[in-house]
Amino acid sequence: MEENNRLEQKIAGILNDARASYATHNRKLKELSLLRSKSSSLSLFFSAFSKTLTPLFDFQRRLAPAERTVAFVSAFAAARDPAADSDEFLDLFLRFLLLAAPSANKTARFRACQIVSEIILLLPDDAEVSNDVWDEVIECMKLRVRDKIPGVRAFAIRALSRFVNDTANSDILDLFLEQLALEQNADVRKMIVLSLPPSTATSQVIIDCTLDVSESVRKAAYCVLANKFPLQSLSIKLRTVILQRGLADRSVAISKECFKLLRDEWLTKCCNGDPLELLKFLDVETYESVGETVMQTLLKADLVKLQNGASIQQYISSGDAEDGNSMHCAPSIQLIEAEASLYWRTVCQHLQSEAHAKGSDAAATMGTEAEVYAAEASDKNDLLEKILPATVDDYIDLVRAHINAGSIHRFTCRQLLLLGAMFNYSDATNRKSASAFLQELLHKPPEHEIDNEGNVVVIGDGLSFGGDNDWAQAVARLARKVHAALGEFEEVVLAIIEELAQPCRERTADYVQWMHCLSLIGLLLRHAKSMRLLQGKAIEPDELLQSLLLAGAKHAHLDVQRIAVRCLGLFGLLERKPRAELLKQLRISYIKGPHQISVEACKALIDLGMWHGPQEVDRVLNPHISSKITSEKRSFSPVNFSDLERDLDVDTLDLLFGGFENDDWADSLTGNEDECVHAVLGEGFAKILLLSDNYPSISPSLHPVILSKLIYLYFRDVSDHLQRLKQCLSVFFEHYPCLCANHKSCISKAFIPVMRSMWPGIYGNSGGSSFMVSQMRKRAVQASRFMLQMMQVPLYVKETQPESENGSTEMPQIIDRCSEVPFDCGEEGLALRIAIEVTSFHSKKTAAEKSYVSALCRILALLQFRLSEQGPIKLMRRLLSRTVECVSTEKDLVKELNRLAEHLMTADRQPDQEFLQDEVNLILGKLEIDFNLDLDGSVAMPQTPAAASTRTRVSRRRVRIEDDDSDEYSPAFAVPATQQTVRSRSQRASKTVAMSKMSATRSVRIDEIEEQEEEDDSDVTSEDSDEY
């Protein structure tokens, strides 16, 4: 006994010294090891050691002294005793920790898992620990991975991380992946990500974590990708996803971590610092935007070092081309690879922008500083001239050689076309050569091939010139640069169109010729400055419309119709006032055309409506329309799509909104999953609502109707595959409620219509199987909470987002919604609408109506009233008593509504003041609601008696020992008492069973019931917070 006390005192002294500083750990480890070797028996030493360490398991705060003690103890346990034949002490200590790991005390569980994880990570590979102990440790840590305390889960995962690579423990990896998908704590998710091994099964999971809401988890994901996944082990798609997300992350720390991965691991280690080699790993032809972002990032960081003599001129200066590359090109031209073309294009654009910026700085300053800037700009321009082809003719020969080489070099051709805008065409010779080359490009018909059935198939999107919008943009930029004089671009293009239109007007052209002509018209209309510049040229705008566009819209071939309808929309945007025949044709194509034609016509009608205004568009077809009638509309007129003649006279917005009723238009187009009429309508109406101030002719009463449809469309299961629409509406809903109070009023008015349209079994809505009904209810509840969130988000002071001095975009300032938003636009108005909706139901309700009313009341309980809105408070107190009667059978909901009633009673500054009917009418008038309220009714909440119980409740109160934990000091290690604080967890009945036995046999008042329930609930669950 005397030796045991002596050991405990010495161990306590060593631990107290070790917790003071890490600097003493090496010396104290030797002292403790010497003490262990000199003790009479290992069991005696371990008994004293474990008793002395016990206070650590009761200390909750993670202060530095406690953490130093944990590190010291773990290092001691992991260090093998050189005098011993085996790690017997480690076995004993691990078994001791395994007893504490399932303890009812959360602090004991936390410390046990923390020390176990530290020991496992410190142990050398040759540590001699019995297999039985390891099996027990692994099984125990698996259980702790599902602990209710996040810290315990994190250290359990950390402990298992060393075993996750073991094939015998493959279930650990499955456990990690399962827990990662369910984990709510960011620190635990971070620990799981850091613990995942590199494999094909984990790469996608880790990359998915780069979209995590927590910045620390995203940063951990990029750290793991950098350290565990070489560049060659990832697929091209995964590489581009990593860079696309990381370099564009909203957090500067994450973008820096991704840049570190790009620079240190991928560029330096895998590509020897060569950006060209890195681009070959990214497939720039498929992921051009990613390759361009990578190059811009490297150029800004000055990591692109040009080799001596390296330039585009090296591809044309030599007269000897490589075998295999010179078959279809001039002898002096060497074909450029796709990666090299993107590389040189981004380098040249960077040099040009740098030269322009330095030149601007030189112009804005004076003296020596201006000279320095001018010299730098001159150096950048000189370097750019050395890289670009020496003459325009050389440049044209280079581009023409790649065009003649076939479609396989189309990407390189487009990169070279973009370089053409960097040349100077003020010289007549250069301009003449470039103009002749442009004539070749514009006369070149679209690429096409013959399918197995002998049909001609045009390659490309079937809309843009050259079959590719990027190609069309590159050609247009070059043409604009060469023909920079006012009206010259339009004159040149119209002259070519006049030639191509000849067989179309004579009806001898095939559909490829039609598409060539119409795609060139689309190129012209998209880049023309105004309709005035098209007049007096080779072909007049009227002839363009009548002979080509309207005729093309009626062509038998669908691809010709599609591109013609697109051109009709562009033509209408250039006009000061759209023409009646153009609008009629667009409506016919929208109503009667196939789905792909209806999509293009829908886009055109929305664009024309937003550009010219819906009312101006309607006046073209109906000059006698009254603006007063339009501004007073409260709903959209139904449209009969089978009656063509009648639908041509309806308003444009009615026609477009009626498209939502066509279920066939909800299906996406073949080959484009993001395109359908419903998606186009959703984006269009979202833009109209967001810019509603620009369209005063649209009745404000229609805004809630439109918003209701957008919310319904957003939560509709059919829209899940329309990712573009979901993303568009997500951005819309993020900004719409923050712009002004009127938008919040619109959300408040749309709440009840949305719930009515989405809830199954009411107002004529179809139901279905129990599973379908359950899913529909879940979606409706999600929509209700989503609208509540929009109501509670604060307003912006400004609609613009100013840039700070360092270039980062700051969030808009917000204002206090409590002082700026009127009650009809705030939560008070929504609460009154919900209460009136609930009280409108009869006492006998169907199951669907009961669930609907319950869902509304749960939202009602979450709304808040401001003290300044005394009128709505008084009205709500009278409505709330009737509301509670509708859900009297749901006890938990009644309690929530009672709390709301108590809050309203406290907020009512003059509860005895008479509430007049005129005040009620004024409030309901602002809400635009017709409702008869009985002012003589009581505002007191109805009594809800407790249900009778067959058993008398026996009060059970646990006697707890309060832990007196200090927040400032860690525990001093002294000789502990014999009290055992690490104990097994008690097995008690669940909280649900305990709560079911708490009701009294006699009826009591509602406040007494609640008070008693809270007391008993505290008694029964007093230790639940410490349990798993």
GROMACS .gro file of N, CA and C in nm, residues 517-627:
model
  333
  517CYS      N    1  -2.759   3.016  -9.560
  517CYS     CA    2  -2.805   3.155  -9.577
  517CYS      C    3  -2.863   3.209  -9.446
  518LEU      N    4  -2.949   3.131  -9.382
  518LEU     CA    5  -3.014   3.177  -9.259
  518LEU      C    6  -2.913   3.192  -9.144
  519SER      N    7  -2.814   3.104  -9.136
  519SER     CA    8  -2.714   3.117  -9.029
  519SER      C    9  -2.631   3.243  -9.049
  520LEU      N   10  -2.604   3.280  -9.174
  520LEU     CA   11  -2.532   3.404  -9.198
  520LEU      C   12  -2.619   3.525  -9.166
  521ILE      N   13  -2.749   3.515  -9.191
  521ILE     CA   14  -2.840   3.623  -9.152
  521ILE      C   15  -2.842   3.637  -9.000
  522GLY      N   16  -2.843   3.524  -8.929
  522GLY     CA   17  -2.838   3.530  -8.784
  522GLY      C   18  -2.710   3.593  -8.734
  523LEU      N   19  -2.597   3.563  -8.799
  523LEU     CA   20  -2.470   3.627  -8.761
  523LEU      C   21  -2.478   3.777  -8.780
  524LEU      N   22  -2.538   3.820  -8.890
  524LEU     CA   23  -2.552   3.964  -8.917
  524LEU      C   24  -2.642   4.031  -8.815
  525LEU      N   25  -2.761   3.973  -8.791
  525LEU     CA   26  -2.857   4.036  -8.701
  525LEU      C   27  -2.805   4.042  -8.557
  526ARG      N   28  -2.726   3.943  -8.517
  526ARG     CA   29  -2.674   3.942  -8.380
  526ARG      C   30  -2.569   4.049  -8.358
  527HIS      N   31  -2.493   4.084  -8.463
  527HIS     CA   32  -2.382   4.178  -8.446
  527HIS      C   33  -2.406   4.312  -8.515
  528ALA      N   34  -2.521   4.332  -8.578
  528ALA     CA   35  -2.552   4.461  -8.640
  528ALA      C   36  -2.583   4.565  -8.532
  529LYS      N   37  -2.539   4.688  -8.555
  529LYS     CA   38  -2.560   4.794  -8.457
  529LYS      C   39  -2.705   4.840  -8.454
  530SER      N   40  -2.767   4.855  -8.572
  530SER     CA   41  -2.906   4.901  -8.578
  530SER      C   42  -2.965   4.861  -8.712
  531MET      N   43  -3.097   4.866  -8.719
  531MET     CA   44  -3.165   4.834  -8.843
  531MET      C   45  -3.136   4.938  -8.951
  532ARG      N   46  -3.105   5.059  -8.912
  532ARG     CA   47  -3.078   5.165  -9.009
  532ARG      C   48  -2.957   5.133  -9.094
  533LEU      N   49  -2.857   5.064  -9.035
  533LEU     CA   50  -2.737   5.030  -9.111
  533LEU      C   51  -2.761   4.919  -9.213
  534LEU      N   52  -2.875   4.852  -9.205
  534LEU     CA   53  -2.907   4.747  -9.302
  534LEU      C   54  -2.981   4.801  -9.424
  535GLN      N   55  -3.026   4.923  -9.416
  535GLN     CA   56  -3.104   4.980  -9.525
  535GLN      C   57  -3.014   5.036  -9.635
  536GLY      N   58  -3.063   5.024  -9.760
  536GLY     CA   59  -2.986   5.075  -9.873
  536GLY      C   60  -2.870   4.986  -9.914
  537LYS      N   61  -2.869   4.863  -9.867
  537LYS     CA   62  -2.760   4.771  -9.903
  537LYS      C   63  -2.808   4.673 -10.011
  538ALA      N   64  -2.730   4.568 -10.034
  538ALA     CA   65  -2.759   4.475 -10.143
  538ALA      C   66  -2.897   4.414 -10.132
  539ILE      N   67  -2.944   4.392 -10.012
  539ILE     CA   68  -3.077   4.337  -9.989
  539ILE      C   69  -3.140   4.414  -9.874
  540GLU      N   70  -3.264   4.462  -9.895
  540GLU     CA   71  -3.330   4.545  -9.797
  540GLU      C   72  -3.387   4.459  -9.682
  541PRO      N   73  -3.405   4.519  -9.564
  541PRO     CA   74  -3.461   4.444  -9.451
  541PRO      C   75  -3.599   4.384  -9.481
  542ASP      N   76  -3.683   4.458  -9.555
  542ASP     CA   77  -3.816   4.405  -9.588
  542ASP      C   78  -3.805   4.278  -9.671
  543GLU      N   79  -3.717   4.279  -9.768
  543GLU     CA   80  -3.699   4.160  -9.851
  543GLU      C   81  -3.637   4.046  -9.769
  544LEU      N   82  -3.549   4.083  -9.679
  544LEU     CA   83  -3.489   3.983  -9.590
  544LEU      C   84  -3.596   3.912  -9.509
  545LEU      N   85  -3.692   3.991  -9.458
  545LEU     CA   86  -3.799   3.933  -9.376
  545LEU      C   87  -3.896   3.851  -9.460
  546GLN      N   88  -3.945   3.911  -9.569
  546GLN     CA   89  -4.051   3.846  -9.646
  546GLN      C   90  -4.000   3.725  -9.725
  547SER      N   91  -3.885   3.740  -9.791
  547SER     CA   92  -3.839   3.636  -9.884
  547SER      C   93  -3.765   3.524  -9.814
  548LEU      N   94  -3.704   3.553  -9.700
  548LEU     CA   95  -3.617   3.453  -9.639
  548LEU      C   96  -3.666   3.407  -9.501
  549LEU      N   97  -3.689   3.503  -9.411
  549LEU     CA   98  -3.719   3.463  -9.273
  549LEU      C   99  -3.859   3.403  -9.261
  550LEU      N  100  -3.961   3.472  -9.310
  550LEU     CA  101  -4.096   3.418  -9.302
  550LEU      C  102  -4.111   3.293  -9.387
  551ALA      N  103  -4.045   3.293  -9.502
  551ALA     CA  104  -4.050   3.174  -9.587
  551ALA      C  105  -3.979   3.057  -9.520
  552GLY      N  106  -3.866   3.085  -9.455
  552GLY     CA  107  -3.794   2.980  -9.386
  552GLY      C  108  -3.871   2.923  -9.270
  553ALA      N  109  -3.951   3.008  -9.201
  553ALA     CA  110  -4.031   2.960  -9.089
  553ALA      C  111  -4.141   2.865  -9.133
  554LYS      N  112  -4.175   2.868  -9.260
  554LYS     CA  113  -4.279   2.779  -9.313
  554LYS      C  114  -4.219   2.664  -9.395
  555HIS      N  115  -4.088   2.650  -9.392
  555HIS     CA  116  -4.021   2.547  -9.470
  555HIS      C  117  -4.058   2.408  -9.417
  556ALA      N  118  -4.049   2.309  -9.503
  556ALA     CA  119  -4.086   2.173  -9.463
  556ALA      C  120  -3.984   2.111  -9.370
  557HIS      N  121  -3.858   2.152  -9.380
  557HIS     CA  122  -3.753   2.093  -9.297
  557HIS      C  123  -3.749   2.161  -9.160
  558LEU      N  124  -3.747   2.081  -9.055
  558LEU     CA  125  -3.756   2.137  -8.920
  558LEU      C  126  -3.633   2.219  -8.885
  559ASP      N  127  -3.514   2.178  -8.929
  559ASP     CA  128  -3.393   2.255  -8.898
  559ASP      C  129  -3.397   2.394  -8.961
  560VAL      N  130  -3.455   2.404  -9.082
  560VAL     CA  131  -3.470   2.534  -9.145
  560VAL      C  132  -3.571   2.619  -9.068
  561GLN      N  133  -3.682   2.558  -9.026
  561GLN     CA  134  -3.781   2.631  -8.946
  561GLN      C  135  -3.717   2.685  -8.817
  562ARG      N  136  -3.639   2.600  -8.754
  562ARG     CA  137  -3.582   2.637  -8.625
  562ARG      C  138  -3.489   2.757  -8.635
  563ILE      N  139  -3.401   2.755  -8.734
  563ILE     CA  140  -3.308   2.866  -8.748
  563ILE      C  141  -3.379   2.991  -8.798
  564ALA      N  142  -3.485   2.975  -8.878
  564ALA     CA  143  -3.561   3.091  -8.926
  564ALA      C  144  -3.635   3.158  -8.812
  565VAL      N  145  -3.694   3.079  -8.724
  565VAL     CA  146  -3.763   3.135  -8.608
  565VAL      C  147  -3.664   3.209  -8.519
  566ARG      N  148  -3.543   3.152  -8.501
  566ARG     CA  149  -3.442   3.223  -8.423
  566ARG      C  150  -3.409   3.358  -8.487
  567CYS      N  151  -3.396   3.361  -8.618
  567CYS     CA  152  -3.366   3.487  -8.687
  567CYS      C  153  -3.482   3.585  -8.679
  568LEU      N  154  -3.605   3.537  -8.678
  568LEU     CA  155  -3.720   3.627  -8.662
  568LEU      C  156  -3.713   3.700  -8.528
  569GLY      N  157  -3.675   3.629  -8.423
  569GLY     CA  158  -3.660   3.695  -8.294
  569GLY      C  159  -3.551   3.800  -8.296
  570LEU      N  160  -3.437   3.770  -8.358
  570LEU     CA  161  -3.329   3.869  -8.367
  570LEU      C  162  -3.369   3.988  -8.452
  571PHE      N  163  -3.443   3.962  -8.558
  571PHE     CA  164  -3.490   4.071  -8.645
  571PHE      C  165  -3.583   4.164  -8.567
  572GLY      N  166  -3.672   4.107  -8.487
  572GLY     CA  167  -3.763   4.190  -8.409
  572GLY      C  168  -3.693   4.273  -8.303
  573LEU      N  169  -3.579   4.224  -8.250
  573LEU     CA  170  -3.505   4.301  -8.150
  573LEU      C  171  -3.438   4.423  -8.211
  574LEU      N  172  -3.402   4.416  -8.340
  574LEU     CA  173  -3.338   4.530  -8.405
  574LEU      C  174  -3.437   4.639  -8.443
  575GLU      N  175  -3.563   4.602  -8.460
  575GLU     CA  176  -3.663   4.700  -8.501
  575GLU      C  177  -3.705   4.787  -8.383
  576ARG      N  178  -3.743   4.910  -8.414
  576ARG     CA  179  -3.795   4.999  -8.309
  576ARG      C  180  -3.932   4.952  -8.264
  577LYS      N  181  -4.004   4.887  -8.355
  577LYS     CA  182  -4.136   4.835  -8.324
  577LYS      C  183  -4.155   4.707  -8.406
  578PRO      N  184  -4.180   4.593  -8.340
  578PRO     CA  185  -4.191   4.467  -8.416
  578PRO      C  186  -4.310   4.470  -8.511
  579ARG      N  187  -4.298   4.396  -8.619
  579ARG     CA  188  -4.401   4.395  -8.722
  579ARG      C  189  -4.506   4.289  -8.689
  580ALA      N  190  -4.628   4.315  -8.739
  580ALA     CA  191  -4.739   4.226  -8.709
  580ALA      C  192  -4.719   4.088  -8.770
  581GLU      N  193  -4.672   4.082  -8.896
  581GLU     CA  194  -4.655   3.951  -8.960
  581GLU      C  195  -4.547   3.869  -8.890
  582LEU      N  196  -4.445   3.937  -8.835
  582LEU     CA  197  -4.340   3.866  -8.761
  582LEU      C  198  -4.397   3.804  -8.633
  583LEU      N  199  -4.477   3.884  -8.558
  583LEU     CA  200  -4.536   3.835  -8.434
  583LEU      C  201  -4.635   3.723  -8.460
  584LYS      N  202  -4.713   3.735  -8.567
  584LYS     CA  203  -4.810   3.630  -8.599
  584LYS      C  204  -4.740   3.498  -8.630
  585GLN      N  205  -4.631   3.508  -8.704
  585GLN     CA  206  -4.559   3.385  -8.738
  585GLN      C  207  -4.496   3.323  -8.612
  586LEU      N  208  -4.445   3.404  -8.524
  586LEU     CA  209  -4.387   3.351  -8.400
  586LEU      C  210  -4.494   3.284  -8.315
  587ARG      N  211  -4.614   3.342  -8.311
  587ARG     CA  212  -4.722   3.281  -8.233
  587ARG      C  213  -4.766   3.149  -8.296
  588ILE      N  214  -4.774   3.146  -8.428
  588ILE     CA  215  -4.812   3.021  -8.495
  588ILE      C  216  -4.707   2.913  -8.468
  589SER      N  217  -4.579   2.950  -8.475
  589SER     CA  218  -4.473   2.853  -8.449
  589SER      C  219  -4.476   2.807  -8.304
  590TYR      N  220  -4.510   2.898  -8.214
  590TYR     CA  221  -4.516   2.864  -8.072
  590TYR      C  222  -4.632   2.769  -8.043
  591ILE      N  223  -4.745   2.793  -8.106
  591ILE     CA  224  -4.865   2.714  -8.076
  591ILE      C  225  -4.868   2.582  -8.152
  592LYS      N  226  -4.840   2.590  -8.280
  592LYS     CA  227  -4.861   2.474  -8.367
  592LYS      C  228  -4.733   2.400  -8.403
  593GLY      N  229  -4.620   2.458  -8.377
  593GLY     CA  230  -4.496   2.394  -8.419
  593GLY      C  231  -4.458   2.276  -8.333
  594PRO      N  232  -4.368   2.190  -8.381
  594PRO     CA  233  -4.313   2.083  -8.299
  594PRO      C  234  -4.240   2.141  -8.177
  595HIS      N  235  -4.207   2.055  -8.083
  595HIS     CA  236  -4.153   2.102  -7.956
  595HIS      C  237  -4.028   2.187  -7.975
  596GLN      N  238  -3.935   2.145  -8.061
  596GLN     CA  239  -3.812   2.220  -8.079
  596GLN      C  240  -3.839   2.356  -8.144
  597ILE      N  241  -3.939   2.364  -8.229
  597ILE     CA  242  -3.976   2.493  -8.289
  597ILE      C  243  -4.045   2.581  -8.186
  598SER      N  244  -4.130   2.521  -8.103
  598SER     CA  245  -4.199   2.597  -7.998
  598SER      C  246  -4.100   2.656  -7.899
  599VAL      N  247  -3.991   2.583  -7.872
  599VAL     CA  248  -3.889   2.636  -7.780
  599VAL      C  249  -3.827   2.763  -7.837
  600GLU      N  250  -3.788   2.760  -7.964
  600GLU     CA  251  -3.727   2.879  -8.024
  600GLU      C  252  -3.827   2.994  -8.034
  601ALA      N  253  -3.953   2.965  -8.070
  601ALA     CA  254  -4.055   3.070  -8.078
  601ALA      C  255  -4.082   3.128  -7.940
  602CYS      N  256  -4.081   3.044  -7.838
  602CYS     CA  257  -4.102   3.092  -7.701
  602CYS      C  258  -3.990   3.185  -7.659
  603LYS      N  259  -3.866   3.149  -7.689
  603LYS     CA  260  -3.754   3.238  -7.658
  603LYS      C  261  -3.770   3.372  -7.729
  604ALA      N  262  -3.808   3.367  -7.856
  604ALA     CA  263  -3.822   3.491  -7.932
  604ALA      C  264  -3.933   3.579  -7.875
  605LEU      N  265  -4.047   3.521  -7.841
  605LEU     CA  266  -4.157   3.600  -7.787
  605LEU      C  267  -4.122   3.662  -7.652
  606ILE      N  268  -4.052   3.587  -7.568
  606ILE     CA  269  -4.010   3.642  -7.438
  606ILE      C  270  -3.910   3.755  -7.457
  607ASP      N  271  -3.814   3.737  -7.548
  607ASP     CA  272  -3.715   3.843  -7.573
  607ASP      C  273  -3.781   3.969  -7.627
  608LEU      N  274  -3.874   3.953  -7.719
  608LEU     CA  275  -3.943   4.070  -7.774
  608LEU      C  276  -4.030   4.137  -7.669
  609GLY      N  277  -4.095   4.057  -7.585
  609GLY     CA  278  -4.177   4.115  -7.480
  609GLY      C  279  -4.095   4.193  -7.379
  610MET      N  280  -3.977   4.142  -7.345
  610MET     CA  281  -3.893   4.212  -7.247
  610MET      C  282  -3.823   4.332  -7.309
  611TRP      N  283  -3.792   4.326  -7.438
  611TRP     CA  284  -3.721   4.437  -7.502
  611TRP      C  285  -3.815   4.552  -7.536
  612HIS      N  286  -3.927   4.522  -7.597
  612HIS     CA  287  -4.021   4.627  -7.638
  612HIS      C  288  -4.128   4.653  -7.533
  613GLY      N  289  -4.148   4.561  -7.442
  613GLY     CA  290  -4.257   4.573  -7.345
  613GLY      C  291  -4.377   4.491  -7.389
  614PRO      N  292  -4.440   4.416  -7.299
  614PRO     CA  293  -4.554   4.331  -7.339
  614PRO      C  294  -4.668   4.410  -7.402
  615GLN      N  295  -4.695   4.527  -7.348
  615GLN     CA  296  -4.807   4.605  -7.399
  615GLN      C  297  -4.780   4.656  -7.540
  616GLU      N  298  -4.656   4.698  -7.568
  616GLU     CA  299  -4.622   4.745  -7.701
  616GLU      C  300  -4.633   4.633  -7.804
  617VAL      N  301  -4.594   4.513  -7.763
  617VAL     CA  302  -4.606   4.398  -7.853
  617VAL      C  303  -4.753   4.368  -7.882
  618ASP      N  304  -4.836   4.376  -7.778
  618ASP     CA  305  -4.980   4.348  -7.797
  618ASP      C  306  -5.046   4.453  -7.885
  619ARG      N  307  -5.000   4.577  -7.874
  619ARG     CA  308  -5.062   4.684  -7.954
  619ARG      C  309  -5.033   4.668  -8.102
  620VAL      N  310  -4.927   4.599  -8.137
  620VAL     CA  311  -4.899   4.576  -8.279
  620VAL      C  312  -5.009   4.491  -8.341
  621LEU      N  313  -5.056   4.391  -8.266
  621LEU     CA  314  -5.163   4.304  -8.318
  621LEU      C  315  -5.302   4.357  -8.286
  622ASN      N  316  -5.314   4.434  -8.180
  622ASN     CA  317  -5.444   4.487  -8.140
  622ASN      C  318  -5.428   4.633  -8.100
  623PRO      N  319  -5.435   4.727  -8.196
  623PRO     CA  320  -5.409   4.869  -8.166
  623PRO      C  321  -5.509   4.929  -8.069
  624HIS      N  322  -5.627   4.868  -8.050
  624HIS     CA  323  -5.731   4.926  -7.967
  624HIS      C  324  -5.725   4.874  -7.823
  625ILE      N  325  -5.618   4.807  -7.787
  625ILE     CA  326  -5.609   4.755  -7.652
  625ILE      C  327  -5.599   4.870  -7.552
  626SER      N  328  -5.663   4.854  -7.438
  626SER     CA  329  -5.665   4.959  -7.335
  626SER      C  330  -5.559   4.930  -7.230
  627SER      N  331  -5.477   5.030  -7.204
  627SER     CA  332  -5.373   5.011  -7.101
  627SER      C  333  -5.434   4.999  -6.963
   0.00000   0.00000   0.00000
